[in-house]
Coordinates of C-alpha atoms and ligand atoms in Angstrom, one line a residue:
M1 CA 0.0 0.0 0.0
T2 CA 1.4 3.4 -0.9
D3 CA 1.3 6.3 1.5
A4 CA 1.2 8.8 -1.3
H5 CA -1.4 11.6 -1.2
H6 CA -2.7 10.8 2.3
G7 CA -3.5 13.7 4.5
P8 CA -2.1 14.6 8.0
V9 CA -4.1 11.9 9.8
H10 CA -4.5 8.6 8.0
P11 CA -5.5 5.6 10.2
T12 CA -4.4 2.2 9.1
P13 CA -7.1 -0.2 7.6
D14 CA -7.0 -2.0 11.0
A15 CA -7.7 1.0 13.1
V16 CA -10.9 1.7 15.0
A17 CA -12.6 4.1 12.5
T18 CA -16.2 4.9 11.8
L19 CA -15.2 7.3 9.0
R20 CA -12.0 7.4 6.8
P21 CA -10.4 10.5 5.4
L22 CA -10.2 11.0 1.7
S23 CA -6.7 11.5 0.3
L24 CA -5.5 15.0 -0.4
D25 CA -5.7 14.5 -4.2
E26 CA -9.4 13.6 -3.9
V27 CA -10.5 17.0 -2.6
G28 CA -9.7 20.4 -4.0
F29 CA -11.0 23.9 -3.1
A30 CA -11.7 26.4 -5.8
P31 CA -9.5 29.5 -5.5
D32 CA -12.4 31.9 -5.2
G33 CA -14.3 30.2 -2.4
F34 CA -13.7 31.1 1.2
L35 CA -11.5 28.1 2.0
G36 CA -9.8 28.0 -1.4
A37 CA -8.9 31.7 -1.1
W38 CA -7.6 31.1 2.4
Q39 CA -5.4 28.4 1.0
H40 CA -4.2 30.6 -1.8
R41 CA -3.3 33.4 0.7
N42 CA -1.5 30.9 2.8
A43 CA 0.5 29.7 -0.1
A44 CA 1.2 33.1 -1.6
S45 CA 1.8 35.1 1.5
T46 CA 2.0 33.1 4.8
L47 CA 4.3 30.4 3.8
P48 CA 6.9 32.6 2.1
H49 CA 6.7 34.9 5.1
C50 CA 7.4 32.0 7.4
V51 CA 10.3 30.9 5.3
R52 CA 11.7 34.4 5.4
M53 CA 11.2 34.8 9.2
L54 CA 12.9 31.6 10.0
D55 CA 16.0 33.1 8.6
E56 CA 15.5 36.5 10.2
A57 CA 14.7 35.0 13.6
G58 CA 17.8 32.8 13.6
A59 CA 16.1 29.4 13.5
M60 CA 17.8 28.4 10.2
D61 CA 21.1 29.8 11.4
N62 CA 21.0 27.6 14.5
L63 CA 20.8 24.6 12.2
R64 CA 23.5 26.0 9.9
R65 CA 25.8 26.4 12.9
T66 CA 25.0 22.9 14.0
A67 CA 25.7 21.6 10.6
A68 CA 29.0 23.5 10.5
G69 CA 30.1 21.9 13.8
D70 CA 30.1 25.2 15.7
S71 CA 29.2 25.6 19.3
G72 CA 27.3 28.4 21.0
G73 CA 25.7 31.3 19.2
F74 CA 22.2 29.9 19.5
R75 CA 19.4 32.4 18.8
N76 CA 15.6 32.3 19.5
M77 CA 13.6 29.9 21.7
W78 CA 15.3 26.7 22.6
F79 CA 12.7 24.8 20.6
A80 CA 13.0 27.0 17.5
D81 CA 13.8 23.9 15.4
S82 CA 10.1 23.1 15.6
D83 CA 9.3 26.3 13.7
V84 CA 11.5 25.0 10.9
Y85 CA 9.8 21.6 11.0
K86 CA 6.3 23.0 10.9
T87 CA 7.2 25.2 8.0
L88 CA 8.8 22.2 6.3
E89 CA 5.5 20.3 6.8
A90 CA 3.5 23.2 5.5
A91 CA 5.7 23.5 2.4
S92 CA 5.4 19.8 1.8
W93 CA 1.6 19.8 1.9
Q94 CA 1.7 22.9 -0.3
L95 CA 3.9 21.1 -2.9
A96 CA 1.3 18.3 -3.1
L97 CA -1.2 21.0 -4.1
T98 CA 1.1 23.1 -6.3
P99 CA 4.1 21.1 -7.3
E100 CA 5.2 24.0 -9.6
R101 CA 6.3 26.1 -6.5
E102 CA 10.0 25.9 -7.1
D103 CA 10.7 28.3 -4.2
L104 CA 9.1 25.8 -1.7
R105 CA 10.8 22.9 -3.3
A106 CA 14.1 24.6 -2.9
F107 CA 13.2 25.3 0.8
V108 CA 12.3 21.6 1.3
D109 CA 15.5 20.4 -0.4
T110 CA 17.9 22.8 1.2
T111 CA 16.4 22.3 4.6
G112 CA 16.6 18.5 4.2
A113 CA 20.3 18.7 3.2
L114 CA 20.9 21.1 6.1
L115 CA 19.2 18.7 8.6
A116 CA 21.2 15.8 7.2
K117 CA 24.4 17.7 8.0
A118 CA 23.3 18.9 11.4
Q119 CA 22.2 15.4 12.5
D120 CA 24.6 13.6 14.8
D121 CA 26.1 10.3 13.8
D122 CA 23.8 8.5 16.1
G123 CA 20.7 10.2 14.7
Y124 CA 20.2 12.9 17.3
L125 CA 19.2 16.3 16.0
N126 CA 18.5 19.3 18.1
S127 CA 20.4 22.5 17.4
H128 CA 19.9 24.0 20.9
F129 CA 21.4 21.1 22.8
T130 CA 24.1 20.5 20.3
L131 CA 25.2 24.1 20.2
V132 CA 24.6 25.1 23.8
A133 CA 24.4 22.1 26.2
P134 CA 25.4 18.9 24.6
E135 CA 26.0 17.3 28.0
K136 CA 22.3 17.9 28.8
R137 CA 21.0 15.8 26.0
W138 CA 17.9 13.9 27.2
Q139 CA 18.6 15.1 30.7
E140 CA 15.9 17.7 31.1
L141 CA 12.9 16.2 29.3
H142 CA 10.3 18.2 31.3
W143 CA 11.5 21.4 29.8
S144 CA 13.8 20.5 26.9
H145 CA 11.2 20.0 24.1
E146 CA 13.7 17.6 22.5
L147 CA 10.9 15.0 21.8
Y148 CA 8.5 17.8 21.0
C149 CA 10.9 19.1 18.3
A150 CA 11.5 15.6 17.1
G151 CA 7.7 15.1 16.8
H152 CA 7.4 18.1 14.5
L153 CA 10.3 16.8 12.4
V154 CA 8.5 13.4 12.1
Q155 CA 5.3 15.1 11.1
A156 CA 7.2 17.1 8.5
A157 CA 8.7 13.9 7.2
V158 CA 5.3 12.2 7.0
A159 CA 4.0 15.2 5.0
A160 CA 7.0 15.1 2.7
T161 CA 6.5 11.3 2.2
R162 CA 2.9 11.8 1.3
A163 CA 3.7 14.7 -1.0
G164 CA 6.5 12.8 -2.6
V165 CA 9.1 15.4 -1.8
G166 CA 12.0 15.9 0.6
A167 CA 13.6 12.5 0.7
E168 CA 16.6 13.7 2.6
A169 CA 14.4 15.2 5.4
V170 CA 12.5 12.0 5.5
A171 CA 15.6 9.9 6.0
V172 CA 16.8 12.3 8.8
A173 CA 13.5 11.9 10.6
R174 CA 13.5 8.1 10.3
R175 CA 17.0 8.0 11.8
F176 CA 16.1 10.2 14.7
A177 CA 12.8 8.3 15.3
D178 CA 14.8 5.1 15.4
L179 CA 17.2 6.5 17.9
I180 CA 14.2 7.7 20.0
V181 CA 12.7 4.2 19.9
E182 CA 15.9 2.6 20.9
R183 CA 16.4 4.9 23.8
F184 CA 12.9 5.4 25.2
S185 CA 11.9 1.8 24.8
A186 CA 14.6 1.1 27.3
V187 CA 14.5 4.2 29.6
D188 CA 11.4 5.5 31.4
G189 CA 11.0 9.1 30.3
T190 CA 8.7 11.4 28.4
D191 CA 8.7 15.0 27.1
G192 CA 7.1 17.8 29.1
H193 CA 5.5 19.0 25.9
P194 CA 3.5 16.2 24.2
E195 CA 3.7 16.0 20.4
I196 CA 5.9 13.0 19.8
E197 CA 3.0 10.6 20.6
T198 CA 0.8 11.7 17.7
A199 CA 3.9 12.0 15.4
L200 CA 5.1 8.5 16.1
V201 CA 1.7 7.0 15.4
E202 CA 1.5 8.8 12.1
L203 CA 5.0 7.6 11.3
Y204 CA 3.8 4.1 12.0
R205 CA 0.8 4.7 9.7
S206 CA 3.1 5.9 7.0
T207 CA 5.8 3.2 7.3
G208 CA 4.1 0.2 8.9
H209 CA 6.9 0.0 11.4
R210 CA 5.3 -1.2 14.6
P211 CA 7.9 0.0 17.2
Y212 CA 6.8 3.6 16.5
L213 CA 3.3 2.8 17.6
D214 CA 4.5 0.8 20.5
L215 CA 6.6 3.6 21.8
A216 CA 3.8 6.2 21.4
G217 CA 1.6 4.0 23.5
R218 CA 4.3 3.6 26.1
L219 CA 4.8 7.4 26.3
V220 CA 1.1 7.9 26.8
D221 CA 1.1 5.5 29.7
L222 CA 4.3 6.9 31.3
R223 CA 2.6 10.2 31.7
G224 CA 1.2 10.9 35.2
R225 CA 3.9 8.6 36.9
G226 CA 5.9 11.5 38.3
L227 CA 8.7 11.2 35.8
L228 CA 8.7 14.9 35.1
P229 CA 10.0 17.3 37.7
A230 CA 7.1 19.7 38.2
E231 CA 9.2 22.7 39.2
R232 CA 7.3 26.0 39.6
F233 CA 4.4 25.1 37.2
G234 CA 3.2 22.0 39.1
P235 CA 2.6 18.6 37.6
G236 CA -0.9 19.6 36.2
Y237 CA 0.8 22.0 33.8
L238 CA 2.5 19.1 32.2
Q239 CA -0.6 16.7 32.5
D240 CA 1.7 14.6 34.7
H241 CA -0.4 14.9 37.9
V242 CA -2.4 11.8 37.2
P243 CA -2.1 8.8 34.9
V244 CA -3.8 9.7 31.6
R245 CA -6.5 7.1 31.9
E246 CA -7.6 8.4 35.3
A247 CA -7.8 12.1 34.3
A248 CA -11.2 13.6 35.0
E249 CA -10.7 17.0 33.4
V250 CA -8.4 18.9 31.1
T251 CA -5.8 20.9 32.9
G252 CA -2.6 22.9 32.6
H253 CA -0.9 24.2 29.5
V254 CA -3.6 24.0 26.8
V255 CA -1.5 23.1 23.8
R256 CA 0.2 20.3 25.7
Q257 CA -3.1 19.0 26.9
L258 CA -4.7 19.0 23.4
Y259 CA -1.6 17.6 21.6
L260 CA -1.6 14.8 24.2
L261 CA -5.2 14.1 23.6
A262 CA -4.6 13.9 19.9
G263 CA -1.9 11.3 20.5
I264 CA -4.1 9.4 22.9
V265 CA -6.8 9.1 20.2
D266 CA -4.2 8.0 17.6
V267 CA -2.8 5.3 20.0
A268 CA -6.3 4.2 21.0
V269 CA -7.6 3.6 17.6
E270 CA -4.5 1.8 16.3
T271 CA -4.3 -0.5 19.3
H272 CA -8.1 -1.0 19.7
D273 CA -7.8 0.4 23.2
L274 CA -11.4 1.5 23.7
P275 CA -11.0 2.5 27.4
L276 CA -8.2 4.9 26.2
L277 CA -10.5 6.2 23.5
D278 CA -13.2 6.8 26.1
T279 CA -10.7 8.8 28.1
A280 CA -10.1 11.1 25.1
V281 CA -13.9 11.5 24.6
R282 CA -14.4 12.3 28.3
L283 CA -11.7 14.9 28.3
W284 CA -12.9 16.4 25.0
E285 CA -16.3 16.8 26.6
D286 CA -14.8 18.6 29.5
A287 CA -12.7 20.9 27.3
F288 CA -15.4 21.7 24.7
G289 CA -18.3 21.6 27.2
T290 CA -17.0 23.8 30.0
K291 CA -13.7 25.5 29.0
M292 CA -14.1 26.6 25.4
Y293 CA -14.8 30.2 24.2
V294 CA -17.7 30.8 21.8
T295 CA -15.0 31.5 19.1
G296 CA -13.6 28.0 19.5
A297 CA -10.6 29.3 21.5
H298 CA -9.2 27.3 24.4
G299 CA -7.2 28.7 27.3
S300 CA -8.6 31.3 29.7
R301 CA -5.4 32.1 31.6
H302 CA -2.4 33.9 30.4
R303 CA -0.7 32.6 33.4
D304 CA 0.8 29.2 32.4
E305 CA -1.0 29.5 29.0
A306 CA -3.5 27.3 30.8
Y307 CA -7.1 26.1 31.1
G308 CA -9.0 27.7 33.9
D309 CA -11.7 26.3 36.1
P310 CA -15.0 25.2 34.5
Y311 CA -16.9 28.2 33.0
E312 CA -13.9 30.5 33.8
L313 CA -14.0 32.2 30.4
P314 CA -13.2 35.9 30.7
P315 CA -13.4 37.6 27.2
D316 CA -10.9 40.4 27.8
R317 CA -8.3 38.2 29.5
A318 CA -8.8 35.3 27.2
Y319 CA -5.5 33.7 26.2
G320 CA -6.9 31.5 23.4
E321 CA -3.6 30.7 21.8
T322 CA -3.8 30.1 18.1
C323 CA -1.9 26.8 18.5
A324 CA -4.5 25.6 21.0
A325 CA -7.3 26.2 18.6
I326 CA -5.4 24.3 15.9
A327 CA -4.8 21.5 18.4
G328 CA -8.5 21.4 19.3
F329 CA -9.2 21.1 15.5
H330 CA -6.8 18.2 15.2
L331 CA -8.3 16.5 18.2
S332 CA -11.9 16.9 17.0
W333 CA -10.9 15.5 13.5
R334 CA -9.5 12.4 15.1
L335 CA -12.6 11.8 17.2
L336 CA -14.8 12.5 14.2
L337 CA -13.0 9.7 12.3
A338 CA -13.1 7.4 15.2
T339 CA -16.8 7.9 16.1
G340 CA -18.6 9.6 13.2
E341 CA -20.3 11.9 15.6
V342 CA -21.3 15.3 14.1
R343 CA -20.4 17.2 17.3
Y344 CA -16.8 16.9 16.5
A345 CA -17.2 18.3 13.0
D346 CA -19.3 21.1 14.5
E347 CA -16.4 22.1 16.7
M348 CA -13.9 21.9 13.9
E349 CA -16.1 24.4 12.0
R350 CA -16.5 26.7 14.9
A351 CA -12.8 27.0 15.5
L352 CA -11.9 27.2 11.8
Y353 CA -14.2 30.0 10.9
N354 CA -13.7 32.0 14.0
V355 CA -10.6 31.9 16.2
I356 CA -8.3 30.2 13.5
A357 CA -9.5 32.4 10.7
G358 CA -9.2 35.5 12.9
S359 CA -5.7 34.8 14.0
T360 CA -4.3 35.7 10.5
A361 CA -4.7 39.2 9.0
I362 CA -6.1 39.4 5.5
D363 CA -2.6 40.2 4.2
G364 CA -1.5 36.7 5.4
T365 CA 1.6 38.0 7.1
H366 CA 0.4 39.2 10.5
F367 CA -0.9 37.0 13.3
F368 CA -2.4 36.8 16.7
Y369 CA -0.8 34.5 19.2
S370 CA -3.4 35.2 21.9
N371 CA -7.0 35.7 20.6
P372 CA -9.0 37.8 23.0
L373 CA -12.8 38.2 22.7
H374 CA -12.6 41.8 24.0
L375 CA -9.9 44.3 23.4
R376 CA -10.7 47.1 25.9
T377 CA -10.6 50.8 25.3
G378 CA -7.3 52.0 26.6
H379 CA -5.7 48.5 26.4
D380 CA -2.0 48.5 26.7
G381 CA -1.0 46.5 23.7
S382 CA 2.7 47.1 24.0
H383 CA 3.5 43.5 25.1
E384 CA 3.4 40.8 22.5
D385 CA 1.6 38.6 25.0
A386 CA -1.6 40.6 24.4
P387 CA -1.0 43.0 21.5
S388 CA -3.7 45.3 20.1
Q389 CA -3.1 44.1 16.6
R390 CA -1.6 41.2 14.8
L391 CA 2.2 41.1 14.7
S392 CA 4.4 39.8 11.9
W393 CA 6.3 37.4 14.2
Y394 CA 6.7 36.6 17.8
S395 CA 9.7 35.8 20.1
C396 CA 8.0 32.5 20.5
S397 CA 6.5 32.0 17.0
C398 CA 4.9 28.6 17.2
C399 CA 1.6 29.8 15.8
P400 CA 2.3 31.2 12.3
P401 CA 3.9 28.0 11.0
N402 CA 1.2 26.0 12.7
L403 CA -1.4 27.9 10.8
A404 CA 0.6 27.4 7.6
R405 CA 0.6 23.6 7.9
L406 CA -3.0 23.4 8.8
V407 CA -4.2 25.6 6.0
S408 CA -2.1 24.0 3.3
S409 CA -3.7 20.6 4.2
L410 CA -7.2 21.9 5.0
H411 CA -8.8 20.1 2.1
G412 CA -7.9 16.9 3.8
Y413 CA -10.4 17.7 6.6
A414 CA -13.5 18.3 4.6
V415 CA -14.8 14.9 3.3
T416 CA -14.8 11.3 4.6
T417 CA -15.9 7.9 3.4
D418 CA -17.4 4.8 4.9
D419 CA -19.2 1.7 3.5
S420 CA -22.3 3.7 2.7
G421 CA -20.7 6.4 0.7
L422 CA -19.3 9.9 1.3
Q423 CA -19.8 12.4 4.1
M424 CA -19.3 16.2 3.7
H425 CA -18.3 17.9 6.9
L426 CA -16.9 21.3 5.7
Y427 CA -18.5 23.1 2.8
G428 CA -16.0 24.6 0.4
D429 CA -16.4 25.6 -3.2
G430 CA -14.5 22.9 -5.1
V431 CA -14.4 19.4 -6.5
V432 CA -14.3 16.0 -4.9
R433 CA -13.0 13.1 -7.1
S434 CA -13.1 9.9 -5.2
T435 CA -14.5 6.4 -5.4
V436 CA -17.3 4.5 -3.9
D437 CA -17.0 0.7 -4.0
G438 CA -14.1 1.2 -6.3
V439 CA -16.2 3.2 -8.8
P440 CA -15.2 6.8 -9.6
V441 CA -17.5 9.5 -8.3
E442 CA -17.3 13.3 -8.8
I443 CA -18.9 16.0 -6.7
T444 CA -18.7 19.6 -7.8
V445 CA -19.5 21.9 -5.0
V446 CA -20.7 25.5 -5.6
T447 CA -21.3 27.7 -2.6
Q448 CA -20.6 31.0 -1.0
Y449 CA -20.4 29.4 2.4
P450 CA -20.0 30.7 5.1
W451 CA -21.6 33.9 3.7
D452 CA -24.5 32.0 2.3
G453 CA -26.1 28.7 3.4
R454 CA -26.9 27.4 -0.1
V455 CA -24.6 24.6 -1.2
T456 CA -25.2 23.2 -4.7
L457 CA -23.6 19.8 -5.4
V458 CA -23.5 18.1 -8.8
V459 CA -22.9 14.4 -8.1
E460 CA -22.1 11.8 -10.6
G461 CA -20.9 8.2 -10.6
G462 CA -20.7 5.1 -8.5
G463 CA -24.2 3.6 -8.7
E464 CA -26.3 3.7 -5.6
W465 CA -24.7 5.1 -2.5
T466 CA -25.4 7.7 0.3
L467 CA -24.2 11.3 0.3
A468 CA -24.3 12.6 3.8
L469 CA -24.4 16.4 4.3
R470 CA -23.6 17.8 7.7
V471 CA -26.3 20.0 9.3
P472 CA -24.3 22.3 11.5
G473 CA -25.4 22.5 15.1
W474 CA -26.2 26.2 14.8
C475 CA -28.7 25.5 11.9
T476 CA -32.3 24.9 12.8
E477 CA -33.7 24.7 9.3
A478 CA -31.8 22.5 6.8
T479 CA -33.4 21.1 3.6
T480 CA -32.4 19.4 0.4
D481 CA -34.3 19.7 -2.9
V482 CA -34.2 16.0 -3.3
E483 CA -35.4 13.3 -0.9
S484 CA -33.2 12.9 2.1
T485 CA -33.3 11.5 5.6
S486 CA -32.1 13.2 8.7
D487 CA -29.9 11.1 10.9
G488 CA -27.2 11.9 13.4
G489 CA -26.8 15.5 12.4
Y490 CA -26.5 14.7 8.6
L491 CA -29.0 14.9 5.8
R492 CA -28.5 11.7 3.9
V493 CA -29.3 11.4 0.2
T494 CA -29.4 7.8 -1.0
R495 CA -29.9 7.2 -4.8
D496 CA -28.4 6.0 -8.0
W497 CA -25.9 8.6 -9.0
T498 CA -24.9 7.0 -12.4
R499 CA -26.4 10.1 -14.1
A500 CA -25.2 13.4 -12.9
T501 CA -27.7 14.7 -10.3
E502 CA -27.9 18.2 -8.7
V503 CA -28.5 18.4 -5.0
V504 CA -29.2 21.8 -3.4
L505 CA -28.6 21.9 0.3
T506 CA -30.0 24.9 2.0
L507 CA -28.9 25.8 5.5
A508 CA -30.9 28.7 6.8
M509 CA -28.6 31.2 8.4
P510 CA -30.6 34.1 9.8
P511 CA -28.8 36.4 12.2
R512 CA -29.1 35.1 15.7
F513 CA -28.1 36.0 19.2
V514 CA -26.2 33.5 21.3
A515 CA -26.4 33.6 25.1
P516 CA -23.7 32.3 27.5
H517 CA -24.2 29.4 29.9
P518 CA -25.4 31.0 33.1
R519 CA -22.3 29.9 34.9
I520 CA -20.0 31.9 32.7
D521 CA -20.1 34.9 35.1
A522 CA -17.6 37.0 33.1
V523 CA -20.2 37.5 30.3
R524 CA -23.5 37.2 32.2
G525 CA -25.9 39.7 30.8
C526 CA -24.2 39.7 27.4
V527 CA -25.0 38.2 24.0
V528 CA -23.1 37.4 20.9
L529 CA -24.4 38.2 17.4
A530 CA -23.9 35.2 15.0
R531 CA -24.8 34.1 11.6
G532 CA -24.1 30.7 10.2
P533 CA -20.8 29.4 11.6
L534 CA -19.6 33.0 12.1
V535 CA -19.4 34.7 15.4
Y536 CA -19.6 38.5 15.0
C537 CA -18.0 41.3 17.0
V538 CA -18.4 45.1 17.4
E539 CA -15.4 47.2 16.6
Q540 CA -14.7 50.7 17.7
T541 CA -14.1 51.8 14.2
D542 CA -17.8 51.3 13.4
L543 CA -19.0 53.4 16.3
P544 CA -19.9 57.1 16.1
D545 CA -17.2 59.5 17.3
G546 CA -17.2 59.9 21.0
V547 CA -18.9 56.6 21.7
V548 CA -16.9 54.3 24.0
L549 CA -17.2 50.6 23.1
E550 CA -17.8 49.6 26.7
D551 CA -20.8 51.9 26.9
V552 CA -22.6 50.2 24.1
R553 CA -25.5 47.8 24.7
V554 CA -27.6 45.8 22.3
D555 CA -31.3 44.8 22.1
P556 CA -31.4 41.1 21.3
F557 CA -35.2 41.2 20.6
A558 CA -35.1 43.8 17.9
P559 CA -34.7 42.8 14.3
V560 CA -31.2 42.5 12.9
A561 CA -30.4 43.6 9.3
V562 CA -27.9 42.0 7.0
G563 CA -25.7 44.3 5.1
A564 CA -22.2 44.5 3.7
A565 CA -19.1 46.7 3.9
E566 CA -15.8 47.1 2.2
G567 CA -14.0 43.8 2.7
V568 CA -16.8 42.4 4.8
P569 CA -19.2 40.4 2.6
V570 CA -21.9 40.2 5.4
T571 CA -22.3 42.7 8.2
L572 CA -25.0 42.6 10.8
R573 CA -26.8 45.7 12.1
A574 CA -28.6 45.5 15.4
A575 CA -30.5 48.0 17.6
G576 CA -28.2 49.3 20.2
A577 CA -28.0 51.9 23.0
I578 CA -25.4 53.8 25.0
E579 CA -25.7 53.4 28.7
R580 CA -23.7 55.1 31.5
P581 CA -24.3 56.0 35.1
G582 CA -25.7 59.4 35.6
A583 CA -22.6 60.5 37.4
D584 CA -19.4 59.0 36.2
E585 CA -18.9 56.8 39.3
L586 CA -16.9 53.6 39.4
Y587 CA -19.5 52.0 41.7
P588 CA -22.9 53.8 41.3
P589 CA -26.0 52.7 43.1
V590 CA -28.3 50.1 41.5
G591 CA -30.6 51.8 39.0
A592 CA -28.3 54.6 38.2
I593 CA -27.1 53.2 34.9
V594 CA -29.5 54.5 32.3
P595 CA -29.7 54.6 28.5
L596 CA -28.7 57.8 26.8
P597 CA -31.6 59.1 24.7
A598 CA -29.8 58.7 21.4
A599 CA -30.6 55.4 19.6
L600 CA -27.6 53.6 18.1
T601 CA -27.4 51.1 15.3
L602 CA -24.6 48.7 16.0
T603 CA -22.7 47.3 13.1
A604 CA -21.1 43.9 13.7
V605 CA -18.5 42.2 11.6
P606 CA -17.2 38.6 11.6
Y607 CA -14.7 38.0 14.4
A608 CA -12.6 36.3 11.7
L609 CA -12.1 39.7 10.1
W610 CA -11.6 41.9 13.1
G611 CA -8.7 44.3 13.3
N612 CA -8.2 44.4 9.5
R613 CA -9.5 47.9 8.9
E614 CA -8.1 49.7 11.9
A615 CA -6.5 48.7 15.1
G616 CA -8.8 49.4 18.1
P617 CA -11.2 48.2 20.7
M618 CA -13.4 45.2 19.8
R619 CA -15.8 43.0 21.7
V620 CA -17.6 39.8 20.9
W621 CA -19.9 39.7 23.9
V622 CA -22.1 42.8 24.0
P623 CA -24.2 43.6 27.1
V624 CA -27.9 43.5 26.7
S625 CA -29.6 46.9 27.1
S626 CA -31.1 47.5 30.5
A627 CA -34.5 48.1 29.0
R628 CA -34.4 44.4 28.0
S629 CA -32.4 42.9 30.7
G630 CA -34.3 44.6 33.5
T631 CA -31.1 45.7 35.2
Ligands
ZN1 ZN1 1.4 28.9 19.3

């Protein structure tokens, strides 16, 4: 069996899987649709920007110095090799899409050659430890990120293998992976930052070499055994406070937690370890049921980049790291494949169209690391931990190359297959060319989604089979113009497709207001404007002069008009008010906050597009006017 063209997650035929992903060459987004345009921007702007910034930030130079046999002179974060690997992965996926991109091919080839030179004779590769502290190799696993970096190298190698590029980088990764298997099969130890687990499983899937899977399973079960010194962050930060299978809730550093869970699902489905899969489901339910923002962001504490308590979801102090949203997307995809449950696809969509889309500027070269839901008037945006606008790079720049690798492989997450036919989870303008029972089928998708809920599909080939179309959780009225049955969150059309047949799926997407769970104290009394999968926000730039964003309130019972603005295909206009205490007191008596007489029409724009017209205050959750809330 060849591994060519497979996407980032490709379970083996023996794995526990309700659904199976299509290969990357079976799905393509049209360049003028939302997702296709995003991929185009990623390829044209984000990826070359990442390649350039790796040089400017010193990450490539670290590897060059290592290759030259130098010592010292390391620049950037000690895990900066991972930025190179994520970019290598992104470039590989992109070359599968656009093999004519000679610039990316050159990057992949020169990086592969560089890695081969930088790699030690025994297979070890880490520029920080080789240049700065060779005696500490494998000695500080709780903090060293050595296996984390190796994991990203492995994932890059899997991408390169599947794209048919980068043979030299692939060989380097295999040698390093073999060294890791040799050492960590014999020695108890694991990395403070999970990532190697999911990477090793995918390398097993790509190569069929069982020791990679066995080690991944071993590393999962070594967690929570006190092998990692907790130091000042505590063991929960590292998800090392309790054995994985006994964990009752997500905790600690969010990206670590979600990468670990992705690895857990991978191990569970390949080893048929259903209790372990149940663990992942349980923790997903905790994360997505009590600790996720309405934008799909995870992580409510800047301190330790961590999950907070259940329902602790402050909008202004949201951390919501971009990498965490991407990790949540990866996790949900794995659980969608394993279970076929629509809730996982719904959460992929929420994150994709809101926090992930919003983390990149429309120029493709500026990014948010933290993704707040409220940027206050007077916010001090001077620190990159919570800037007022997207930055071109960060001192820890894990997010931009993570975005690049996700977006360049995004078409791999849209459609799946099972014995009944094909399932469409994400709607993008484009073409699906696959097979059902070995017979070729083609689906041409035409849609303006997410701006419009009409999805026209022309389906041809394969005899009788079932096309399943996801009905998003936000949608209360979904129809097809041909006979379909509603089942498990999908409209299923079963018919003989030998002759080309058009199916029109209509997902009603009127503007709606979303309320918070009553336990989310931080936004009690507030609502969110939404339409379709998109969460909207109010920006200062759309308010009249002199109106302070925090004084604005909204009437959720008045009609909302749909409009458009420059660069914003759909805006929402709601009835608003301005409310302040009669005297400008910090703590006025109850009843003293009153609406000013002037009515206000609030214009809201998709959160995905905020901060692209003008830097300034923004809020997703808007307080309900006192006339409506009774306060
Ligand atoms: Zn990040």
